[in-house]
CSV table of C-alpha atoms and ligand atoms in Angstrom, one decimal:
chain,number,residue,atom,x,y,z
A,13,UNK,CA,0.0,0.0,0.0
A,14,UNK,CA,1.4,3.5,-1.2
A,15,UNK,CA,0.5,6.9,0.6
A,16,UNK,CA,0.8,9.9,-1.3
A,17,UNK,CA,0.6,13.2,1.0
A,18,UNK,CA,0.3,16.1,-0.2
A,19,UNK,CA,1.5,18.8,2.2
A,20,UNK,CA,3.5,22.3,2.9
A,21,UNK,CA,5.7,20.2,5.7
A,22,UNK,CA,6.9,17.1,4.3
A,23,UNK,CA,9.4,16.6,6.9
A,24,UNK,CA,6.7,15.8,9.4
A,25,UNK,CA,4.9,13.9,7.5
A,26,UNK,CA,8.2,11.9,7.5
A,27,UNK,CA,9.0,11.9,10.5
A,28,UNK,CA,6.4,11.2,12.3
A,29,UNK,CA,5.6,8.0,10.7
A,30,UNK,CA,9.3,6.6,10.7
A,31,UNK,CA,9.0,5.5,14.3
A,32,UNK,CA,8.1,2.4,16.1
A,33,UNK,CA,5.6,-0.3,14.2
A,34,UNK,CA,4.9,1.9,11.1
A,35,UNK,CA,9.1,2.9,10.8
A,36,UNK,CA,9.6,-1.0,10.6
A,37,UNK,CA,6.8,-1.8,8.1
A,38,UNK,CA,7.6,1.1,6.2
A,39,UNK,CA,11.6,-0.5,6.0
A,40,UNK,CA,10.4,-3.6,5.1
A,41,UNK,CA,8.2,-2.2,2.3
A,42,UNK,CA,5.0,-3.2,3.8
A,43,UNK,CA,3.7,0.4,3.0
A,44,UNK,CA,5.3,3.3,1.4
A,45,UNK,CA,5.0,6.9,2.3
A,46,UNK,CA,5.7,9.7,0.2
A,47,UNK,CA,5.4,13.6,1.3
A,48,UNK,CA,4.9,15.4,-1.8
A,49,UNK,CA,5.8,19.4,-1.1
A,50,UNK,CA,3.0,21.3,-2.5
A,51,UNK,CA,5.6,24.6,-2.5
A,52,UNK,CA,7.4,23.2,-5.2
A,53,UNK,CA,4.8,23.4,-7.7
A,54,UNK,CA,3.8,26.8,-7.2
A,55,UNK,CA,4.4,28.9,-10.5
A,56,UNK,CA,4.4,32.3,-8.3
A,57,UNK,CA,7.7,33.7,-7.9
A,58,UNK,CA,8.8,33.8,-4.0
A,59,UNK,CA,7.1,30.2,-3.8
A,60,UNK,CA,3.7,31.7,-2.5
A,61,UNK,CA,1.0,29.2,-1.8
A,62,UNK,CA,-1.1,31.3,0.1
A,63,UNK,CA,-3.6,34.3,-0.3
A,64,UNK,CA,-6.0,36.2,1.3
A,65,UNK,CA,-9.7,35.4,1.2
A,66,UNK,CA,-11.8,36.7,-1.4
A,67,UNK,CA,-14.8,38.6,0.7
A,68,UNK,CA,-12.4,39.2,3.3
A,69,UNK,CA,-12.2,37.8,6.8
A,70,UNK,CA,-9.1,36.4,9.1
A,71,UNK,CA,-6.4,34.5,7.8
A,72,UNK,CA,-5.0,33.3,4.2
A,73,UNK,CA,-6.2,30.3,2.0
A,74,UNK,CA,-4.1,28.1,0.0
A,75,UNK,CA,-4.1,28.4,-3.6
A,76,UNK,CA,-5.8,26.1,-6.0
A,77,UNK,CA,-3.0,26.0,-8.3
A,78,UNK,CA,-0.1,24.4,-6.6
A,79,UNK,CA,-2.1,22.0,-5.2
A,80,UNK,CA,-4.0,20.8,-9.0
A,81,UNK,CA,-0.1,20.4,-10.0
A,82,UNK,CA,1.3,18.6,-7.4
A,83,UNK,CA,-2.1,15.9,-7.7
A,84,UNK,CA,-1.4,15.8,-11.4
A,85,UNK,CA,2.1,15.1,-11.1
A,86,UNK,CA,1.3,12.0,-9.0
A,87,UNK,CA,-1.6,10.4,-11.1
A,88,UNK,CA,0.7,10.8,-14.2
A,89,UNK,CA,3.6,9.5,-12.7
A,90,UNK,CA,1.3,6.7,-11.3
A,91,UNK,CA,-1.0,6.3,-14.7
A,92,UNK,CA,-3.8,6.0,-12.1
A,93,UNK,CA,-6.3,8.5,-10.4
A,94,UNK,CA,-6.0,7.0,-6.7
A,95,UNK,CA,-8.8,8.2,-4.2
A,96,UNK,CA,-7.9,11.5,-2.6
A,97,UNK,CA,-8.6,12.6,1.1
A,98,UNK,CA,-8.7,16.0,2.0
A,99,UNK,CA,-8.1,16.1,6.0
A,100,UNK,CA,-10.5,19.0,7.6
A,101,UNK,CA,-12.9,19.4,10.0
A,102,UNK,CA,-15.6,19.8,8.1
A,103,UNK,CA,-15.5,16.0,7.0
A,104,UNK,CA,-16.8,12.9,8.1
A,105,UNK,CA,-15.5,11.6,11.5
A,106,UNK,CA,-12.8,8.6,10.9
A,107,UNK,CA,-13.4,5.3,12.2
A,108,UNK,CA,-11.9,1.6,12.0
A,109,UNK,CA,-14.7,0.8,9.5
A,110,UNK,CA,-12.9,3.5,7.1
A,111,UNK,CA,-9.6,2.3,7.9
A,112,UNK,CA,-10.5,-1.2,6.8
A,113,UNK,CA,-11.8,0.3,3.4
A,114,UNK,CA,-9.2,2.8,2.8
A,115,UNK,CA,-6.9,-0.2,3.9
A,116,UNK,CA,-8.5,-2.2,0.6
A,117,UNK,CA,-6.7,0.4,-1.8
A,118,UNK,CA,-3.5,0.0,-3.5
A,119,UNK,CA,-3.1,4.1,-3.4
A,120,UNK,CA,-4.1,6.8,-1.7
A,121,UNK,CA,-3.1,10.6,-2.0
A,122,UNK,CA,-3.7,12.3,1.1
A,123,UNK,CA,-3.7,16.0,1.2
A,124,UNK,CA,-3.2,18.6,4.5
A,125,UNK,CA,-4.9,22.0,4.7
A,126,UNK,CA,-3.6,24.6,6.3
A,127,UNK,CA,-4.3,28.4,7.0
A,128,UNK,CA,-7.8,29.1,7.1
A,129,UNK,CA,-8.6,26.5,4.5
A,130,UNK,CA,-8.0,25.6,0.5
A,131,UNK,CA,-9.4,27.2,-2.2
A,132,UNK,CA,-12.9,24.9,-2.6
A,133,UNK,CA,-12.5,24.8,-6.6
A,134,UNK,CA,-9.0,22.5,-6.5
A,135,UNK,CA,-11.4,20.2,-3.9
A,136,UNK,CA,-13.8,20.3,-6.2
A,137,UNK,CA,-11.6,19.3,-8.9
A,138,UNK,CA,-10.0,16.3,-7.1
A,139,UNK,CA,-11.1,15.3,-3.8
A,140,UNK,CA,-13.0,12.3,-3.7
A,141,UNK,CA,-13.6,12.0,0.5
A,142,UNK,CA,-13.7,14.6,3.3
A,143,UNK,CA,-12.1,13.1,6.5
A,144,UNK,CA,-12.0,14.7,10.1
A,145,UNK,CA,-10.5,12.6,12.9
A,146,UNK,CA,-13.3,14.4,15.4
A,147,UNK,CA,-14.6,17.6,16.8
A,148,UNK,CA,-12.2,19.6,17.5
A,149,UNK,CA,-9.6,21.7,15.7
A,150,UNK,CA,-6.3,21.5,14.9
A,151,UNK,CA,-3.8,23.9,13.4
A,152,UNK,CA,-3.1,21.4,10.4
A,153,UNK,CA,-4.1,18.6,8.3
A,154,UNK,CA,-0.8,16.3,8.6
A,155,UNK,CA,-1.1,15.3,12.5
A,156,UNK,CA,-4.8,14.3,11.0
A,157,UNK,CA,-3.5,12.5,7.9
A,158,UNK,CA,-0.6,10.6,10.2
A,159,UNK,CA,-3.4,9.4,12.4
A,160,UNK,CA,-5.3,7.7,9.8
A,161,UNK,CA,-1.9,6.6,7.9
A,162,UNK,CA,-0.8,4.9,11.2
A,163,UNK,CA,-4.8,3.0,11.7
A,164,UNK,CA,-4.7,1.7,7.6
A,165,UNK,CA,-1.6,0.6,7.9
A,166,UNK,CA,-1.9,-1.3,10.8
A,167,UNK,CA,-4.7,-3.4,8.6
A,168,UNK,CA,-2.5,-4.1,5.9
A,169,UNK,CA,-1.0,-7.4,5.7
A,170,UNK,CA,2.6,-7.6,7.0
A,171,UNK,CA,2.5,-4.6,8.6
A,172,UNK,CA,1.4,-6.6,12.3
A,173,UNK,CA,2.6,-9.5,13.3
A,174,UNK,CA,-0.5,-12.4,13.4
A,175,UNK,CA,-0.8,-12.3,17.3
A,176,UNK,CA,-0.8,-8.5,17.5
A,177,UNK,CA,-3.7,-8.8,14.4
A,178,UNK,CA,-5.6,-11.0,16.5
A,179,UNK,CA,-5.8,-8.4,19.0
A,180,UNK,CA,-7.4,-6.1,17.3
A,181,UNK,CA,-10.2,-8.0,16.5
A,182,UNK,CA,-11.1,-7.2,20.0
A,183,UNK,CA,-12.2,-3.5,19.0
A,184,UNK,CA,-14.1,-4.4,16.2
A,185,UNK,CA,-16.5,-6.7,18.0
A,186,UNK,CA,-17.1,-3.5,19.4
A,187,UNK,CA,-16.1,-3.7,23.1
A,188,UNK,CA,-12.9,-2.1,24.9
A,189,UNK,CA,-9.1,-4.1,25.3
A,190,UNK,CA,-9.4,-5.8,28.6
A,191,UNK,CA,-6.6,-5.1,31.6
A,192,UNK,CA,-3.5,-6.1,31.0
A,193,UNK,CA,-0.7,-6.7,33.8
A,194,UNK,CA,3.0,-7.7,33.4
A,195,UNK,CA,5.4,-8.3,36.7
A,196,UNK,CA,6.0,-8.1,39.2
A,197,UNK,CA,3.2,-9.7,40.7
A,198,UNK,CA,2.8,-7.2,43.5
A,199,UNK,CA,3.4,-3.7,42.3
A,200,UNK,CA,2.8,-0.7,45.4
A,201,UNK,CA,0.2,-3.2,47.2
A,202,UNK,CA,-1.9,-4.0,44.6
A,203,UNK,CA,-1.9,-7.3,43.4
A,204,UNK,CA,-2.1,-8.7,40.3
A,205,UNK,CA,-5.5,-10.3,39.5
A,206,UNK,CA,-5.6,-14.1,40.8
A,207,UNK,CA,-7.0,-15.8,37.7
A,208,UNK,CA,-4.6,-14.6,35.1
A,209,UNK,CA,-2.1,-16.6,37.5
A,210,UNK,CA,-4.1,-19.9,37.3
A,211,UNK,CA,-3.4,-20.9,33.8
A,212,UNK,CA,-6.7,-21.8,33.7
A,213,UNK,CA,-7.3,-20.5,29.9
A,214,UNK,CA,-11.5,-20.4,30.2
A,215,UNK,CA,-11.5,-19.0,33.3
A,216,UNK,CA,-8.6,-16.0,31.7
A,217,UNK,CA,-11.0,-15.7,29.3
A,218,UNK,CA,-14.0,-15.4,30.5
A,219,UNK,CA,-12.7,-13.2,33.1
A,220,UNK,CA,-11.6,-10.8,30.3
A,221,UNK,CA,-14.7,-10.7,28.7
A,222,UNK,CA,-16.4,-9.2,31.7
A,223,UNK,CA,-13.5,-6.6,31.9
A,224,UNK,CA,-14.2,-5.0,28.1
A,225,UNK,CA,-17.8,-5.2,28.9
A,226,UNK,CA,-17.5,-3.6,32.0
A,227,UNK,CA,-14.7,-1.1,31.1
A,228,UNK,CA,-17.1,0.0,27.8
A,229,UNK,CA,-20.4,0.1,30.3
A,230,UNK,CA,-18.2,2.5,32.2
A,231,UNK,CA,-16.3,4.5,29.9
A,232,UNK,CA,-18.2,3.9,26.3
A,233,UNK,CA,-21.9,2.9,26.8
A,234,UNK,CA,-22.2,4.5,23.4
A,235,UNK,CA,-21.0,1.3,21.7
A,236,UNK,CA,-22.7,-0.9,23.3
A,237,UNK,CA,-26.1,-1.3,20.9
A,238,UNK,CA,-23.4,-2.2,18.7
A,239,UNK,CA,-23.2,-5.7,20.2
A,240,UNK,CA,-26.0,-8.2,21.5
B,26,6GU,CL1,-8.6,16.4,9.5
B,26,6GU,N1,-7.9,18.8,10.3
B,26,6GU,C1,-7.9,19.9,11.1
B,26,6GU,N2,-7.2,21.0,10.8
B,26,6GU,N3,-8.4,19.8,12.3
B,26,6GU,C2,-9.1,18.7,12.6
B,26,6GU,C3,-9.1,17.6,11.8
B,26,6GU,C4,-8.6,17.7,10.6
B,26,6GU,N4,-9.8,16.6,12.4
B,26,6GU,C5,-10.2,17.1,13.6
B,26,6GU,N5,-9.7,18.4,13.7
């Protein structure tokens, strides 16, 4: 799977995803992540990608042009026309459904708003999905687009290792993660729970069970219709 972001800070696009679980699978060519510097196809001399609004009003908004030529140098180069996800508030809210279907793709061309916003005819032009990653709002599309590169990747195959992609089966049945505990077995008083320490595997599991129910009861009763 190939990510193609489109965005005025490349470097932390970069850098934030070469870390960790995504750094490896991105070394072993599990996934691919390219930042694509919309400054360098700006035709305006002093690299301006930025203007004020027409109509007025706070703040500067990022020109259509620089932005249609850095898409259209992608799809040529690629001799496909990928989907494209603008990140901004004003989209639908991500979730792990998404992620699996985004997951499905072979490409995807991300692109990061910044300033007050992007000139709406370049969206019109080429953005096929409006994503936000919830409601509130942040300074910048690429914390957005490294959230939802870091959730797709982890559903593409290779990029977890089988037992870790067993685990996250657990959030799609729609309940919270269980507990978990690691030694010692006594950490300031508080003991570790008795059954985990029984080897008894149906009890372990059972006992979990009531843990996610209970922890979503308490903490997300909002997801629980989602289950019988
Ligand atoms: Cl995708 N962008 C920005 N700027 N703020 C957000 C967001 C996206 N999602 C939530 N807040």
């Amino acid at each position: 799977m190939r990510f193609h972001v489109m965005t005025l800070f490349p470097e932390m696009i970069l850098q934030g995803l070469n870390t960790s679980i995504i750094g490896k699978a991105i070394q072993k060519k599990a996934i691919e992540v390219e930042a694509i510097n919309i400054r360098d196809y700006t035709t305006e001399k002093h690299g301006q990608v930025d203007d004020y609004p027409y109509g007025g009003g706070a703040g500067m908004v990022m020109q259509a042009e620089p932005i249609y030529r850095a898409w259209e140098s992608i799809v040529t180069r690629l001799g496909k026309s990928p989907k494209v996800i603008y990140m901004t508030p004003q989209g639908s809210v991500f979730h792990q459904e998404m992620a699996k279907e985004f997951a499905q793709e072979e490409d995807l061309i991300i692109l990061c708003g910044h300033y007050e916003g992007v000139d709406e005819r370049v969206l019109d032009k080429i953005v096929t999905h409006h994503v936000s990653i919830g409601d509130y709002v942040l300074t910048g599309g690429e914390l957005p687009a490294m959230v939802m590169i870091d959730c797709i990747s982890r559903m593409v195959k290779g990029v977890l290792s089988n037992e870790k992609s067993a685990e996250s089966e657990s959030f799609q049945e729609g309940l919270l993660e269980y507990p978990q505990y690691t030694r010692p077995e006594e950490f300031m008083g508080m003991r570790v729970p008795e059954v985990l320490l029984s080897g008894h595997h149906a009890n372990i599991e059972q006992w979990r069970r009531e843990q996610a129910l209970k922890r979503t009861q308490e903490r997300r009763p909002d997801l629980l219709p989602d289950i019988e």
